[in-house]
PDB file of C-alpha atoms in Angstrom:
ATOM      1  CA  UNK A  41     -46.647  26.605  62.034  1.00  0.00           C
ATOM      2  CA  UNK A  42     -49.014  24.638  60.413  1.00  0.00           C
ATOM      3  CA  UNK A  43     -49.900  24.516  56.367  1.00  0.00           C
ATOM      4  CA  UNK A  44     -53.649  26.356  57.384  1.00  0.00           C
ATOM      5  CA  UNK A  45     -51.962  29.054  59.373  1.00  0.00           C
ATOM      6  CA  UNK A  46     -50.119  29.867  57.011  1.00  0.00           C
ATOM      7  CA  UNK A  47     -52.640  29.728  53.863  1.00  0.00           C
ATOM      8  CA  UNK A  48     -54.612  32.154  56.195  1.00  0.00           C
ATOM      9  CA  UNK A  49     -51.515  34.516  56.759  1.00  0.00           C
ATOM     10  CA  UNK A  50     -51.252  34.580  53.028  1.00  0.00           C
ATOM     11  CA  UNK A  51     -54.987  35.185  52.044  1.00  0.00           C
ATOM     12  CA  UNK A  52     -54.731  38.185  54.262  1.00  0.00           C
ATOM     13  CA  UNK A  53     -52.024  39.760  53.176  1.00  0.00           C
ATOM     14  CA  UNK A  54     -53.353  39.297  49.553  1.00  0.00           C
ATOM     15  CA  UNK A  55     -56.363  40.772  50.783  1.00  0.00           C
ATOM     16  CA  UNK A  56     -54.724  44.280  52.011  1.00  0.00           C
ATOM     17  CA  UNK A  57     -52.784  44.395  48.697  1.00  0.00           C
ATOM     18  CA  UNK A  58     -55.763  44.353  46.625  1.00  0.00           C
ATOM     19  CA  UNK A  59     -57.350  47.009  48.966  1.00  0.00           C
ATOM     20  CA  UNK A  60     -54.332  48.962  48.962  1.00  0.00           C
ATOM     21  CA  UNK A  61     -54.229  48.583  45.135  1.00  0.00           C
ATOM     22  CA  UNK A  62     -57.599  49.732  44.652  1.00  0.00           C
ATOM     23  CA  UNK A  63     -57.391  52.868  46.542  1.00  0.00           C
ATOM     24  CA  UNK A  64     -54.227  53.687  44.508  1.00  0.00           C
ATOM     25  CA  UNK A  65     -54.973  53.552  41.297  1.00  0.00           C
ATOM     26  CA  UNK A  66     -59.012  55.594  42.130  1.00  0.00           C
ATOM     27  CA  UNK A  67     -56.652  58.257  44.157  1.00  0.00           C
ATOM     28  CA  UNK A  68     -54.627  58.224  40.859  1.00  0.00           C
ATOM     29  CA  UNK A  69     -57.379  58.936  38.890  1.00  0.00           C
ATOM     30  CA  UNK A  70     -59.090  61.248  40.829  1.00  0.00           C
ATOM     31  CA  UNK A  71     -56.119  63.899  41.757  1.00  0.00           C
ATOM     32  CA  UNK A  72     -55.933  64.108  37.915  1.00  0.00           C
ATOM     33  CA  UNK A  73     -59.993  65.184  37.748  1.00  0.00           C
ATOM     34  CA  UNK A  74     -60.275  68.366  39.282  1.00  0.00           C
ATOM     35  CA  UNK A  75     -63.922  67.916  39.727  1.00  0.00           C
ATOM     36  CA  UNK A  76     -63.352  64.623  41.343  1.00  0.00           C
ATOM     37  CA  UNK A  77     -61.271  66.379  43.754  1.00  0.00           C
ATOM     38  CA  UNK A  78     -63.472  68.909  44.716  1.00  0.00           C
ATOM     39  CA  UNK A  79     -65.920  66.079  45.662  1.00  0.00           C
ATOM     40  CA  UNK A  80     -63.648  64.113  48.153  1.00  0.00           C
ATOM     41  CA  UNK A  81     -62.515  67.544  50.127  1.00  0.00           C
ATOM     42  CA  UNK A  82     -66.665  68.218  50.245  1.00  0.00           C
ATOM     43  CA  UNK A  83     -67.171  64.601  51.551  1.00  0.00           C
ATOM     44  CA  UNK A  84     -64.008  65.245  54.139  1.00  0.00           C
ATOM     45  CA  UNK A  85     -65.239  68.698  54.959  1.00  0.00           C
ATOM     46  CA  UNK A  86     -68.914  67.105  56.015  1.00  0.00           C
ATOM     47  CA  UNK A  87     -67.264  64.172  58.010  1.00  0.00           C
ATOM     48  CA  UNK A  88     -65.293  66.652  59.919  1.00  0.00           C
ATOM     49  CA  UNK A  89     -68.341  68.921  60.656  1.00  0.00           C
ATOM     50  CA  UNK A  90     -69.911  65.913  61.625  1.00  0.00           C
ATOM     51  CA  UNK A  91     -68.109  65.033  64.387  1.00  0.00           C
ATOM     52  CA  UNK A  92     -67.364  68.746  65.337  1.00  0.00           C
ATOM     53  CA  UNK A  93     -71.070  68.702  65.942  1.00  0.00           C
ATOM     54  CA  UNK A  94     -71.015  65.210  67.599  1.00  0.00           C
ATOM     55  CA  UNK A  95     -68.654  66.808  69.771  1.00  0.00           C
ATOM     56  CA  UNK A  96     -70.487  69.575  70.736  1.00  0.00           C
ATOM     57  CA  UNK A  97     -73.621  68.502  71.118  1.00  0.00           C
ATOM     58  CA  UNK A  98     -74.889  70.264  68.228  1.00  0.00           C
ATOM     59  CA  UNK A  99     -77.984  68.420  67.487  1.00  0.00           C
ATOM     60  CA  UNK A 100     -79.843  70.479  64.731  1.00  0.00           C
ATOM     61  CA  UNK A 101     -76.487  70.418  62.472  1.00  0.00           C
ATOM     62  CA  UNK A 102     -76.297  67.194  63.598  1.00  0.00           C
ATOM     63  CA  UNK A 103     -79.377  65.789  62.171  1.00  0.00           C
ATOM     64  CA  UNK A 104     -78.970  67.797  59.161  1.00  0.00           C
ATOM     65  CA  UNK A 105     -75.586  66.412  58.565  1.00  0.00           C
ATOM     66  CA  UNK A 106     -76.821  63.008  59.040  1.00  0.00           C
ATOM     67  CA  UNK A 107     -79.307  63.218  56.205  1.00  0.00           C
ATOM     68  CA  UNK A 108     -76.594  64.583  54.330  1.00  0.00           C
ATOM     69  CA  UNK A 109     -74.325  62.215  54.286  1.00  0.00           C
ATOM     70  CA  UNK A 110     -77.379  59.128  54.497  1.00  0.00           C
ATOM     71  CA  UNK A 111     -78.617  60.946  50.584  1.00  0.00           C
ATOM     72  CA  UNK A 112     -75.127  62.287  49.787  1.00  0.00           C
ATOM     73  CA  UNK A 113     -74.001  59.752  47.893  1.00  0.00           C
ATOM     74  CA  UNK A 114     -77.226  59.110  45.483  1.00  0.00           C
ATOM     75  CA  UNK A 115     -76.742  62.842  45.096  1.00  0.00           C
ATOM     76  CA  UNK A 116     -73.163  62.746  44.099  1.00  0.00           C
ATOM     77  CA  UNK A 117     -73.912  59.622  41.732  1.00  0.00           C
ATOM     78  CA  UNK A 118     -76.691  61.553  39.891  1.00  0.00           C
ATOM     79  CA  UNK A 119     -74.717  65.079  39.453  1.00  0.00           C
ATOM     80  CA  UNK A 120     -71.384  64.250  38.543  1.00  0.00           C
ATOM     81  CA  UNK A 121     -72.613  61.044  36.999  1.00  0.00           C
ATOM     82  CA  UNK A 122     -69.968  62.190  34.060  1.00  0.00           C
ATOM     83  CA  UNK A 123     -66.573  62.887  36.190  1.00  0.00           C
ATOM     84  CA  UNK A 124     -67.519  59.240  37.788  1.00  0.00           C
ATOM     85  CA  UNK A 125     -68.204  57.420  34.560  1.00  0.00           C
ATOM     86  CA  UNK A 126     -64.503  59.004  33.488  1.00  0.00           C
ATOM     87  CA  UNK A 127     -62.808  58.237  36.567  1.00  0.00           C
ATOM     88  CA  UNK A 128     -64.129  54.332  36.092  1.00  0.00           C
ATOM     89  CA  UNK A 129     -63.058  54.596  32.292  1.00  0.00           C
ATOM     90  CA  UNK A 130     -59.993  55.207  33.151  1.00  0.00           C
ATOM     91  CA  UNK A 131     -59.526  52.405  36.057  1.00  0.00           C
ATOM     92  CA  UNK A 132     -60.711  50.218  32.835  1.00  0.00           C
ATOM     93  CA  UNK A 133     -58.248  51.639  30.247  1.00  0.00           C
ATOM     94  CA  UNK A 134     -55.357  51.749  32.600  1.00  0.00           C
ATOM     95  CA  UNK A 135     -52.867  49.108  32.128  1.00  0.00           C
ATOM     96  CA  UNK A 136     -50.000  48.094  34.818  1.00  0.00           C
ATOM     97  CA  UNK A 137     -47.220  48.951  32.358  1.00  0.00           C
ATOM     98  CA  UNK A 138     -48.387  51.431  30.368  1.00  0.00           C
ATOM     99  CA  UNK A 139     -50.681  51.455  27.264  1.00  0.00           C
ATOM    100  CA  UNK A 140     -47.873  51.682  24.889  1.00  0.00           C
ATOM    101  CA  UNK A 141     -46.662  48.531  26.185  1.00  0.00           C
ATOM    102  CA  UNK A 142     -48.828  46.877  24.075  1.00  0.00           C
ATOM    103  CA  UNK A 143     -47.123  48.319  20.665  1.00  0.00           C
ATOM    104  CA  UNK A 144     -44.438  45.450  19.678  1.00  0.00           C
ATOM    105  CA  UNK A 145     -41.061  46.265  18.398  1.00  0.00           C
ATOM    106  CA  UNK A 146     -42.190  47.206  14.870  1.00  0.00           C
ATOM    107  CA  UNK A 147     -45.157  49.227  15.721  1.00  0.00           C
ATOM    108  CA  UNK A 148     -43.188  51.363  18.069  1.00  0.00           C
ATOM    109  CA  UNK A 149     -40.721  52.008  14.980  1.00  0.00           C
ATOM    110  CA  UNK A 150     -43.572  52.659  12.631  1.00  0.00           C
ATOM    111  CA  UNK A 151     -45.221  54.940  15.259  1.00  0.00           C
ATOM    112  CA  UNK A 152     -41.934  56.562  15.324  1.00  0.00           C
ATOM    113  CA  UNK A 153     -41.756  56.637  11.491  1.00  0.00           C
ATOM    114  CA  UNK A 154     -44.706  58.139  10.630  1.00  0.00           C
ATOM    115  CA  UNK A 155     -44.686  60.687  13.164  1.00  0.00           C
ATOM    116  CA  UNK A 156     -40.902  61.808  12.118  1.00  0.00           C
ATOM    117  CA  UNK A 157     -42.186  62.047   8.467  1.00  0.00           C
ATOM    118  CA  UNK A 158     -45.399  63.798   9.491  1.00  0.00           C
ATOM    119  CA  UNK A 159     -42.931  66.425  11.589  1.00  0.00           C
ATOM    120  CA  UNK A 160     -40.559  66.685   9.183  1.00  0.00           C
ATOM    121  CA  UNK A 161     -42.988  67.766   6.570  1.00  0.00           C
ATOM    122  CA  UNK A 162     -44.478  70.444   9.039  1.00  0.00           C
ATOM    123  CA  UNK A 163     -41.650  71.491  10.047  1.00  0.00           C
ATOM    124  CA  UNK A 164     -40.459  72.596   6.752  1.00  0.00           C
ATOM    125  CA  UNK A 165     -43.501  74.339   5.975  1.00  0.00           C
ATOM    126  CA  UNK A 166     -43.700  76.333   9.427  1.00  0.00           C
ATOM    127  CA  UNK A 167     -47.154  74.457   9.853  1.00  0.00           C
ATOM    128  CA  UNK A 168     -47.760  74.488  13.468  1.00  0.00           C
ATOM    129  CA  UNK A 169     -48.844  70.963  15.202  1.00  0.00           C
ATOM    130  CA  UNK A 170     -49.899  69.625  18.895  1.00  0.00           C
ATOM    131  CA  UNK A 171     -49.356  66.203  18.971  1.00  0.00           C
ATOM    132  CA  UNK A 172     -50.817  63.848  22.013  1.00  0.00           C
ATOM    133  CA  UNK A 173     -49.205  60.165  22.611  1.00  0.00           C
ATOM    134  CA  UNK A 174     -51.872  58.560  25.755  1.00  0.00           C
ATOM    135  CA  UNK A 175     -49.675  56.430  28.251  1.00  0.00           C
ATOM    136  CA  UNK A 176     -51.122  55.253  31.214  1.00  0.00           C
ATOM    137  CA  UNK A 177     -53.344  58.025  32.112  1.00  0.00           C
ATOM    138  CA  UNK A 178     -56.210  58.455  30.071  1.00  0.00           C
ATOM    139  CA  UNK A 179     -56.887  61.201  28.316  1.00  0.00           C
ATOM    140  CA  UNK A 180     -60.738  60.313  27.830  1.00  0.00           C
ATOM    141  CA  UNK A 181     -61.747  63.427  29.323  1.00  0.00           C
ATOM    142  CA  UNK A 182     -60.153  65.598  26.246  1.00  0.00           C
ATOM    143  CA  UNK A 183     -61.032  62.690  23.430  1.00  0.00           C
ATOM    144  CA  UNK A 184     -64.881  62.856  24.538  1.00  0.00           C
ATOM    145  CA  UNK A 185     -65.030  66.674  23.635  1.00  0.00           C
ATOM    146  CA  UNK A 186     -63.216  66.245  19.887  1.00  0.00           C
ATOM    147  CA  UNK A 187     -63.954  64.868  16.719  1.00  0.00           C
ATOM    148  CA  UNK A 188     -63.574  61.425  16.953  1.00  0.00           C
ATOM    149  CA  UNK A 189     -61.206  60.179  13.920  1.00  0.00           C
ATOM    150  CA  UNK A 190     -60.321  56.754  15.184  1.00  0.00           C
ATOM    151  CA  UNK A 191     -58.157  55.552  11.761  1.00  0.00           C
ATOM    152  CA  UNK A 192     -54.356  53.951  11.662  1.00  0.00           C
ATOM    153  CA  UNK A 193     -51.283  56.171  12.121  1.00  0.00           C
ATOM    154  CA  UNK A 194     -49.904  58.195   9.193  1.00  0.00           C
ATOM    155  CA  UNK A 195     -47.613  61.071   7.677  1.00  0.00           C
ATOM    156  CA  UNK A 196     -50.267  62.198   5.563  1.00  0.00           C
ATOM    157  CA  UNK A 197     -53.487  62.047   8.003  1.00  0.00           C
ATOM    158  CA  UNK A 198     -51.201  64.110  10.235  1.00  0.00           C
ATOM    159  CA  UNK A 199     -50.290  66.736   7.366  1.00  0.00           C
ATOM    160  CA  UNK A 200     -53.955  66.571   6.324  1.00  0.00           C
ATOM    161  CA  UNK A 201     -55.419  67.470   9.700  1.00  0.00           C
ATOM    162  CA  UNK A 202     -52.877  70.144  10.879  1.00  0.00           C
ATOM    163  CA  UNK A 203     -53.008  71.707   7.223  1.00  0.00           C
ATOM    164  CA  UNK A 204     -53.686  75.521   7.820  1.00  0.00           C
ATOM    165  CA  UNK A 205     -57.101  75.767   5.920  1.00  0.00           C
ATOM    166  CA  UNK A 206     -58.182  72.608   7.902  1.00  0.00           C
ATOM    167  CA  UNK A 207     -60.809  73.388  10.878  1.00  0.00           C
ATOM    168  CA  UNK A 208     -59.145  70.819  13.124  1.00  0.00           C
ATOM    169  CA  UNK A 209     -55.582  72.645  12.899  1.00  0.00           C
ATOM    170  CA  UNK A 210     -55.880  74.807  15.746  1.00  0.00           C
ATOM    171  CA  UNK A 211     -56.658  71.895  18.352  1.00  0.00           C
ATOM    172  CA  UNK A 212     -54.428  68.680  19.016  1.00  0.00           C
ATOM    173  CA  UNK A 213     -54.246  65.077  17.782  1.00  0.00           C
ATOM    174  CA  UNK A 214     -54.602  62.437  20.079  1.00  0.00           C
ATOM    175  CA  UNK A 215     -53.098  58.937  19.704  1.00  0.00           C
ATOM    176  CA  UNK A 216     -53.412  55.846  21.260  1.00  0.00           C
ATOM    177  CA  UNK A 217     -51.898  53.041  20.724  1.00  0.00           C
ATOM    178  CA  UNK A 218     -50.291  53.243  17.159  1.00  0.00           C
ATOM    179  CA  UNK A 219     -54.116  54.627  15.835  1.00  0.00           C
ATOM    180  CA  UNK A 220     -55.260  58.480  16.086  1.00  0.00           C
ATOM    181  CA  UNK A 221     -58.554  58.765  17.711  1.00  0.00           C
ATOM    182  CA  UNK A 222     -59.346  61.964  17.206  1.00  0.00           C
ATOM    183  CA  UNK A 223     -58.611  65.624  16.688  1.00  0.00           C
ATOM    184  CA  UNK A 224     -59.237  69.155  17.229  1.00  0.00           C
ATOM    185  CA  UNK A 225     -58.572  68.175  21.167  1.00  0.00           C
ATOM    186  CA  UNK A 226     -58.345  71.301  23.494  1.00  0.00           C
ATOM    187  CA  UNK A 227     -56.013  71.039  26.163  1.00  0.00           C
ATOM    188  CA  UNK A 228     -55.680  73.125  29.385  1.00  0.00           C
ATOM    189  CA  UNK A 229     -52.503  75.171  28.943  1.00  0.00           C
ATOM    190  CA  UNK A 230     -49.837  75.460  31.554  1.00  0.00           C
ATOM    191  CA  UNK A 231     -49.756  78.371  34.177  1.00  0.00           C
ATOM    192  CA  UNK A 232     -46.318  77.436  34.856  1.00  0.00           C
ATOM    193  CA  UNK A 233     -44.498  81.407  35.412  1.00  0.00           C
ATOM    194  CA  UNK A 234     -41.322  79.747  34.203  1.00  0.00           C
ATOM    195  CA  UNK A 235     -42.249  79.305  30.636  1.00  0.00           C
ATOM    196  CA  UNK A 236     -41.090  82.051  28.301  1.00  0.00           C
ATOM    197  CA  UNK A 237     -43.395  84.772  27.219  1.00  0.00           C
ATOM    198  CA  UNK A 238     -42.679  84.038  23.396  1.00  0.00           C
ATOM    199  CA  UNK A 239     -43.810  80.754  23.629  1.00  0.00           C
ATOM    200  CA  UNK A 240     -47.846  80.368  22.458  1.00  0.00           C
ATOM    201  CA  UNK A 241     -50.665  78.704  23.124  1.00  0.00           C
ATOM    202  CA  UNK A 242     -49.649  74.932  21.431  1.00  0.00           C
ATOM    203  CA  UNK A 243     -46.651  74.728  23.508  1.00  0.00           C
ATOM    204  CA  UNK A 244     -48.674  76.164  27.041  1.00  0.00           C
ATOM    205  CA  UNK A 245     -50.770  73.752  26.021  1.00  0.00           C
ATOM    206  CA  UNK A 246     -48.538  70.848  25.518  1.00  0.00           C
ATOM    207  CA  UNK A 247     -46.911  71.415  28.253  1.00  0.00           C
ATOM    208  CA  UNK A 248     -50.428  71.554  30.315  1.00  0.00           C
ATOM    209  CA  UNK A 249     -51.160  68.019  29.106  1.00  0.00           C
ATOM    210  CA  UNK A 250     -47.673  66.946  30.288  1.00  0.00           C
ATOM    211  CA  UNK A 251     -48.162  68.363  33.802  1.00  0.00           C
ATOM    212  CA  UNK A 252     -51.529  66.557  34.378  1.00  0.00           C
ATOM    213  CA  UNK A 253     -50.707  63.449  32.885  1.00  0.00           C
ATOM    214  CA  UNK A 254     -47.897  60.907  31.510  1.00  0.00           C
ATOM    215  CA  UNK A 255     -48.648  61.857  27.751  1.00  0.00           C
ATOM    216  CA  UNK A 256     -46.454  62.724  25.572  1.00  0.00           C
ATOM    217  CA  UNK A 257     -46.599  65.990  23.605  1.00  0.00           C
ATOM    218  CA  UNK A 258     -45.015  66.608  20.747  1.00  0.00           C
ATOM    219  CA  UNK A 259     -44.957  70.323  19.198  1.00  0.00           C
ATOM    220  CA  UNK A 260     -43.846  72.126  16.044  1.00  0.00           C
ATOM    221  CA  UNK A 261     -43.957  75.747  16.401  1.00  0.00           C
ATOM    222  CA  UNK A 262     -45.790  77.592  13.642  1.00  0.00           C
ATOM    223  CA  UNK A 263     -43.752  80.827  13.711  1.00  0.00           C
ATOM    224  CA  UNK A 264     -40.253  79.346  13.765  1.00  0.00           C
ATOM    225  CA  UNK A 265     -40.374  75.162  12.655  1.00  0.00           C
ATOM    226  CA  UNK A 266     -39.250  74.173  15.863  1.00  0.00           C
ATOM    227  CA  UNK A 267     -39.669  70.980  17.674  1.00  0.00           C
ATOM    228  CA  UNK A 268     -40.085  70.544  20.745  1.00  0.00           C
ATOM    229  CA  UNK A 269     -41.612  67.842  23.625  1.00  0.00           C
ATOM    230  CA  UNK A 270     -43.314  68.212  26.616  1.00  0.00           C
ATOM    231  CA  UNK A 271     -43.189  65.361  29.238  1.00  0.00           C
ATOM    232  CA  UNK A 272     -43.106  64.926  33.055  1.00  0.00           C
ATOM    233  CA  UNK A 273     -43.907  68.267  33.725  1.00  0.00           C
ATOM    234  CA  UNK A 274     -41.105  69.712  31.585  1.00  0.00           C
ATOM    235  CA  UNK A 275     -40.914  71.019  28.195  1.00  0.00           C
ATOM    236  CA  UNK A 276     -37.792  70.150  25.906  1.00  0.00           C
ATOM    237  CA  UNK A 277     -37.626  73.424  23.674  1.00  0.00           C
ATOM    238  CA  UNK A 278     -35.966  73.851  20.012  1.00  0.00           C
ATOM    239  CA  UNK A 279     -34.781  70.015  19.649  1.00  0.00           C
ATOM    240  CA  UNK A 280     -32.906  69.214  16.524  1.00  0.00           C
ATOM    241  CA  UNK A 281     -34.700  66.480  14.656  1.00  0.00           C
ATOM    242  CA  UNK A 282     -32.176  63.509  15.998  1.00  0.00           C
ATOM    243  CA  UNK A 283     -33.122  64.655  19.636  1.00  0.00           C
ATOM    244  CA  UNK A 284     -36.548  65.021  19.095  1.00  0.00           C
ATOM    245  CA  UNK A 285     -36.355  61.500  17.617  1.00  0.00           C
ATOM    246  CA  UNK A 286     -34.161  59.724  20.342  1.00  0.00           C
ATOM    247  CA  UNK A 287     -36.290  61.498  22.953  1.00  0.00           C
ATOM    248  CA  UNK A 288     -39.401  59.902  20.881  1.00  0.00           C
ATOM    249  CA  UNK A 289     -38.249  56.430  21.098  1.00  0.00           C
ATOM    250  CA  UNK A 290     -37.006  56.634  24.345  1.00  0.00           C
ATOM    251  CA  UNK A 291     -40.586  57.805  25.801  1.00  0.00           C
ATOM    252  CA  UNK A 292     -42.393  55.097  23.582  1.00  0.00           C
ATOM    253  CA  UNK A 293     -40.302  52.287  25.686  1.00  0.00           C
ATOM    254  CA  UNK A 294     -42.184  50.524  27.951  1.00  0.00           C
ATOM    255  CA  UNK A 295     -41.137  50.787  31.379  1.00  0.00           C
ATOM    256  CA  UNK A 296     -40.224  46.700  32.167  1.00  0.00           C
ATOM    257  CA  UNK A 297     -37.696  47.472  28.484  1.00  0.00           C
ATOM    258  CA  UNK A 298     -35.741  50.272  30.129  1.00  0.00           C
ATOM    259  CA  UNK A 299     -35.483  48.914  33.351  1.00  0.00           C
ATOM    260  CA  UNK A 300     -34.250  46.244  31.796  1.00  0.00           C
ATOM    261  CA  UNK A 301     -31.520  48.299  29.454  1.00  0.00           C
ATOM    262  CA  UNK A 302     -30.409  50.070  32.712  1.00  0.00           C
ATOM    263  CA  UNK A 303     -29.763  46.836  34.634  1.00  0.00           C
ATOM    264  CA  UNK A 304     -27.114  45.755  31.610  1.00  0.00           C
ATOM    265  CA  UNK A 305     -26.029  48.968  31.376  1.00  0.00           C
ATOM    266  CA  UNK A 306     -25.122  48.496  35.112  1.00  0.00           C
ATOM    267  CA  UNK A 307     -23.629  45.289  34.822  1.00  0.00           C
ATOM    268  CA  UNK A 308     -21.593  46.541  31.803  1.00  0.00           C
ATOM    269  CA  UNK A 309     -19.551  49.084  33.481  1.00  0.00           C
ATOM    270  CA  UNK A 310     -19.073  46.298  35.898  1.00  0.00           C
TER     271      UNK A 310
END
């Protein structure tokens, strides 16, 4: 096996991955746009009535599925010009390990500091809070509809905006990064039949953030003080403060950092 074989072997297979890498991450994006979605089982659907009609000779649905899908996509381009343009935002805002794996040490722990103050204070004051942490996914599609903040992480911004007289304390803070970008965000809330009838809105919505995405959602209950956090699809009810701080942390790691902790924990029990 010569040296250009083998170059050409490798070039190839680099070429699938890329292709293969591609289509993952736009299928990742798009199963978590429902509009999106609706769009590729419309384009299936016509593809599959095209050929049905191939098939049967079905010439007048034939021709008129041919013009659909020759204009189809200028069509799809200029309607849902906005589900697109958020689908390639978030292709551009997604990074390989996770957007909180650009926080160093110290601004993890200050992220984690300020929040725990911010909660704390709520908390005691039975001043009920939704608070967003963006990962990987993006949440653009919930930023674009709220009032843009876009200032550095802090206790008393958080107090400030979830204060009850405060017009943005109904909706959610979202933060990326160790800055909050805005707030008053409205989430979809969960339809999950599981969740307990007592709960409200903030934690059906937390918890409808967590199923659609990697965020984490942090929640203090206005009624009762209690913290809890929504992640993965699950919510973590009525945490005492440690937990909900441990959990914090934990979720903040990036992923390369835990894999990492597991491997010595392995190789300590060895």
């Amino acid at each position: 096996m010569n040296l250009s074989l083998v170059w050409d072997i490798f070039t190839k297979i680099l070429d699938i991955c890329f292709v293969w890498i591609a289509f993952y991450y736009i299928l990742k994006n798009v199963k978590n746009n429902i509009k999106m979605v609706l769009i590729v089982k419309g384009v299936i659907l016509i593809l599959l009535v095209k050929l049905l009609s191939d098939w049967l000779n079905l010439y007048t649905v034939g021709v008129i599925l041919e013009y659909a899908i020759q204009w189809g996509p200028l069509a799809i381009i200029v309607i849902f010009q906005p589900e697109i343009r958020s689908v390639l935002e978030s292709l551009g805002r997604t990074q390989l390990l996770g957007r909180h794996k650009i926080l160093t040490v110290d601004e993890r722990e200050k992220v984690v500091y300020e929040i725990m103050r911010a909660v704390e204070y709520l908390r005691k004051n039975r001043i009920g809070a939704l608070i967003v942490i963006e990962r990987e996914i993006s949440l653009e599609e919930y930023i674009r509809n709220a009032t843009k903040v876009y200032a550095d992480l802090s206790d008393s911004l958080l107090e400030t905006i979830f204060f009850p007289n405060s017009p943005l304390h109904d909706g959610g803070v979202i933060i990326q990064g160790d800055r909050i970008t805005c707030a008053g965000a409205v989430f979809k809330t969960s339809m999950n039949p599981d969740i307990s009838k007592r709960l409200g809105t903030r934690h059906r919505a937390g918890l409808g953030i967590a199923e659609e995405s990697d965020a984490i959602a942090l929640i203090v209950s206005e009624e009762t003080g209690r913290l809890s956090i929504a992640v993965d699809s699950h919510l973590h009810y009525n945490l005492e403060p440690d937990q909900f701080r441990m959990m914090l942390i934990d979720e903040l790691k990036p992923k390369m950092e835990v894999f990492f902790e597991a491997d010595e924990s392995d190789g300590e029990e060895e």
